[in-house]
């Protein structure tokens, strides 16, 4: 669930629960997309959108193991400098489809059972896990990983909904399946000069089994994403639409 915010206005690819509730946002215009590469090991797709002062180009690589690597390029189309924010998060219903019952957050080495603001440097990978959904020692868990070479986000938040400020989370309040159990990652206050481009790269993947089996408090293991895969997505030589 990815949203941009410019001067308090939400720009999305369509309806988004991350920042707004639909009518208060502005849809990015879809300009086109292409399937750039198709091999037994991966697909590489690109799309382009525009809205307000922003142009957004995305690349998505879908790997054979199900990992999705996503790169986002944001360009200032205006004549004046601007400041924007990018929010990417998820309320994924891990375990039981349609319900967050049993879901909690995770960061490397730890489960997150209450709402929490997490220092971004401690959570290069994070996600949602249902510890009760264990099959042969493997929990049902997803993973969101920021590329080691990407700009570090400013905020990483776990909450019963899409929080955008540390003041919105209450460390004494448990994550509960009665509402969306969500994580949200924010790059905020990004400054762009006219015609300048800002980029970030992240991955969506399945988390690995915990290192300690049989322990209900053992967190998942972050997925292993090859350095070459990260490097390809960060490369200035990525193909574009013809």
XYZ file of C-alpha atoms in Angstrom:
242
model
C 0.000 0.000 0.000
C 2.077 2.877 -1.347
C 1.187 6.570 -1.129
C 2.909 9.887 -1.765
C 2.157 13.096 0.120
C 2.936 16.540 -1.344
C 1.813 19.677 0.513
C -0.699 17.608 2.456
C -2.213 16.065 -0.678
C -2.133 12.290 -1.099
C -1.147 10.906 -4.492
C -1.781 7.197 -5.091
C -2.035 4.683 -7.908
C -5.677 4.223 -6.924
C -7.575 3.912 -3.670
C -5.234 3.632 -0.694
C -5.849 3.012 2.986
C -2.321 4.084 3.898
C -2.856 7.838 4.104
C -6.387 8.694 3.028
C -9.703 7.004 2.543
C -10.197 7.597 -1.160
C -12.009 10.870 -1.780
C -9.346 12.997 -0.070
C -6.605 11.697 -2.341
C -5.625 12.315 -5.941
C -4.980 9.430 -8.328
C -1.711 9.351 -10.193
C -2.359 9.170 -13.939
C -1.232 5.888 -15.472
C 0.995 6.665 -18.459
C 1.880 3.133 -19.472
C 3.769 -0.020 -18.603
C 5.781 -2.814 -20.176
C 6.984 -6.348 -19.557
C 10.684 -5.731 -20.137
C 12.209 -9.148 -19.473
C 10.923 -12.682 -19.078
C 13.203 -15.595 -18.233
C 12.740 -18.827 -16.224
C 14.277 -16.975 -13.259
C 12.446 -13.678 -13.233
C 10.082 -11.157 -14.744
C 10.945 -7.455 -14.977
C 8.126 -4.959 -15.409
C 7.988 -1.170 -15.451
C 5.236 1.420 -15.199
C 5.033 5.205 -15.224
C 2.582 7.571 -13.533
C 2.264 11.312 -13.049
C 0.261 13.555 -10.766
C 0.626 17.101 -9.510
C 4.325 17.977 -9.586
C 5.489 14.344 -9.508
C 6.490 11.810 -12.122
C 6.807 8.265 -10.753
C 8.573 5.431 -12.572
C 8.575 1.973 -11.022
C 10.371 -1.248 -11.820
C 9.259 -4.565 -10.369
C 11.295 -7.751 -10.569
C 9.424 -10.948 -9.677
C 11.858 -13.735 -8.890
C 11.254 -17.481 -9.133
C 11.154 -17.857 -5.329
C 8.306 -15.347 -5.105
C 10.425 -12.398 -3.949
C 9.354 -9.086 -5.467
C 11.941 -6.325 -5.722
C 10.558 -2.854 -6.324
C 12.364 0.335 -7.309
C 10.643 3.721 -7.256
C 12.006 6.821 -9.022
C 10.315 10.122 -8.156
C 11.022 13.201 -10.318
C 10.031 16.809 -9.679
C 8.259 18.045 -12.823
C 7.699 21.537 -11.446
C 9.702 24.745 -11.674
C 10.156 25.059 -7.896
C 11.738 22.864 -5.228
C 9.291 20.607 -3.391
C 9.154 18.355 -0.359
C 7.314 15.032 -0.418
C 6.848 11.876 1.606
C 6.595 8.257 0.486
C 4.768 5.728 2.667
C 4.826 1.998 1.994
C 3.133 -0.468 4.319
C 0.872 -3.464 4.583
C -1.889 -5.086 6.643
C -1.444 -8.510 5.071
C -3.795 -10.896 6.933
C -1.041 -13.435 7.525
C -2.314 -16.901 8.421
C -6.095 -16.551 8.110
C -7.272 -14.734 4.990
C -9.602 -11.858 5.804
C -8.557 -11.631 9.439
C -5.580 -10.313 11.392
C -6.394 -12.605 14.305
C -3.152 -13.902 15.805
C -0.957 -11.586 13.746
C 1.897 -9.678 15.379
C 4.861 -7.770 14.010
C 8.459 -8.881 13.755
C 11.881 -7.332 13.357
C 15.217 -9.187 13.332
C 15.561 -11.071 16.606
C 12.229 -10.054 18.101
C 8.460 -10.296 17.859
C 6.512 -7.036 18.154
C 3.296 -7.741 20.077
C 2.335 -4.143 20.947
C 2.126 -0.973 18.907
C 5.600 0.414 18.490
C 7.881 2.877 16.761
C 11.052 1.075 15.670
C 14.423 2.660 14.938
C 14.853 2.125 11.152
C 18.503 1.120 11.502
C 17.493 -1.848 13.665
C 14.941 -3.156 11.163
C 16.329 -3.495 7.639
C 13.709 -6.248 7.307
C 10.394 -6.421 9.131
C 6.915 -7.785 8.650
C 3.853 -9.481 10.080
C 3.776 -13.045 11.404
C 1.158 -15.392 12.805
C 3.140 -17.536 15.287
C 0.277 -20.049 15.542
C 0.563 -20.915 11.851
C 3.535 -23.222 12.046
C 4.123 -26.059 9.650
C 7.246 -28.160 10.156
C 8.791 -25.377 12.214
C 8.042 -22.635 9.707
C 5.838 -19.670 10.664
C 3.555 -17.930 8.226
C 5.266 -14.553 7.834
C 5.873 -11.891 5.236
C 8.884 -9.596 4.945
C 9.501 -6.035 3.805
C 13.211 -5.305 3.324
C 14.819 -2.000 2.400
C 17.813 -2.282 0.093
C 21.159 -1.793 1.888
C 21.983 0.921 -0.676
C 18.638 2.750 -0.501
C 17.984 5.892 1.542
C 17.085 4.912 5.093
C 13.431 5.534 6.011
C 12.666 8.030 8.749
C 9.915 6.066 10.468
C 9.004 2.401 10.970
C 5.716 1.945 12.816
C 3.626 -1.052 13.927
C 0.036 -0.248 14.851
C -3.609 -1.253 14.634
C -3.875 0.648 11.365
C -1.559 2.771 9.218
C 0.168 5.126 11.656
C 2.243 8.049 10.345
C 3.612 9.621 13.538
C 5.213 8.170 16.632
C 2.517 9.911 18.664
C -0.101 7.652 17.033
C 1.282 4.444 18.550
C 0.819 3.355 22.155
C 3.452 0.864 23.379
C 0.970 -0.353 25.996
C -1.660 -1.236 23.374
C -1.459 -4.815 22.010
C -1.691 -5.467 18.296
C -5.112 -7.027 17.857
C -6.893 -8.908 15.111
C -10.025 -6.795 15.588
C -8.486 -4.082 13.385
C -5.862 -4.106 10.631
C -2.481 -5.148 12.024
C -0.147 -3.042 9.932
C 3.430 -1.951 9.564
C 4.227 1.337 7.843
C 7.573 2.581 6.525
C 7.936 6.281 5.775
C 10.469 8.380 3.921
C 9.395 11.873 4.933
C 10.599 15.393 4.212
C 12.344 14.386 0.970
C 13.503 17.528 -0.852
C 13.625 17.618 -4.638
C 14.959 20.412 -6.834
C 13.280 20.972 -10.223
C 14.015 18.060 -12.602
C 15.793 16.132 -9.819
C 15.050 12.439 -9.171
C 14.990 10.517 -5.886
C 15.057 6.701 -5.766
C 14.508 3.906 -3.296
C 14.448 0.124 -3.583
C 12.756 -2.423 -1.354
C 11.634 -6.048 -1.484
C 8.538 -8.016 -0.518
C 9.220 -11.633 0.329
C 8.362 -14.660 2.454
C 10.286 -14.692 5.722
C 12.270 -17.770 6.630
C 11.663 -20.127 9.581
C 12.815 -19.081 13.043
C 16.305 -20.069 14.083
C 14.865 -21.623 17.272
C 12.090 -24.072 16.438
C 9.431 -24.853 19.011
C 9.725 -21.424 20.616
C 6.486 -19.451 20.088
C 8.371 -16.193 20.695
C 11.074 -16.899 18.123
C 10.855 -14.410 15.243
C 11.132 -15.369 11.582
C 14.445 -15.173 9.771
C 14.862 -12.343 7.235
C 14.898 -13.619 3.646
C 18.224 -14.010 1.872
C 18.246 -11.566 -1.056
C 21.383 -11.765 -3.234
C 23.529 -8.640 -3.429
C 23.453 -8.966 -7.214
C 19.649 -8.690 -7.201
C 19.749 -5.519 -5.111
C 22.504 -4.142 -7.332
C 20.574 -4.773 -10.511
C 17.552 -2.875 -9.222
C 19.724 0.062 -8.144
C 21.591 0.137 -11.454
C 21.236 3.114 -13.742
C 21.243 0.606 -16.600
C 17.765 -0.791 -15.920
C 15.849 -0.961 -19.188
C 12.968 1.446 -19.744
C 9.859 1.451 -21.902
C 10.686 1.616 -25.606
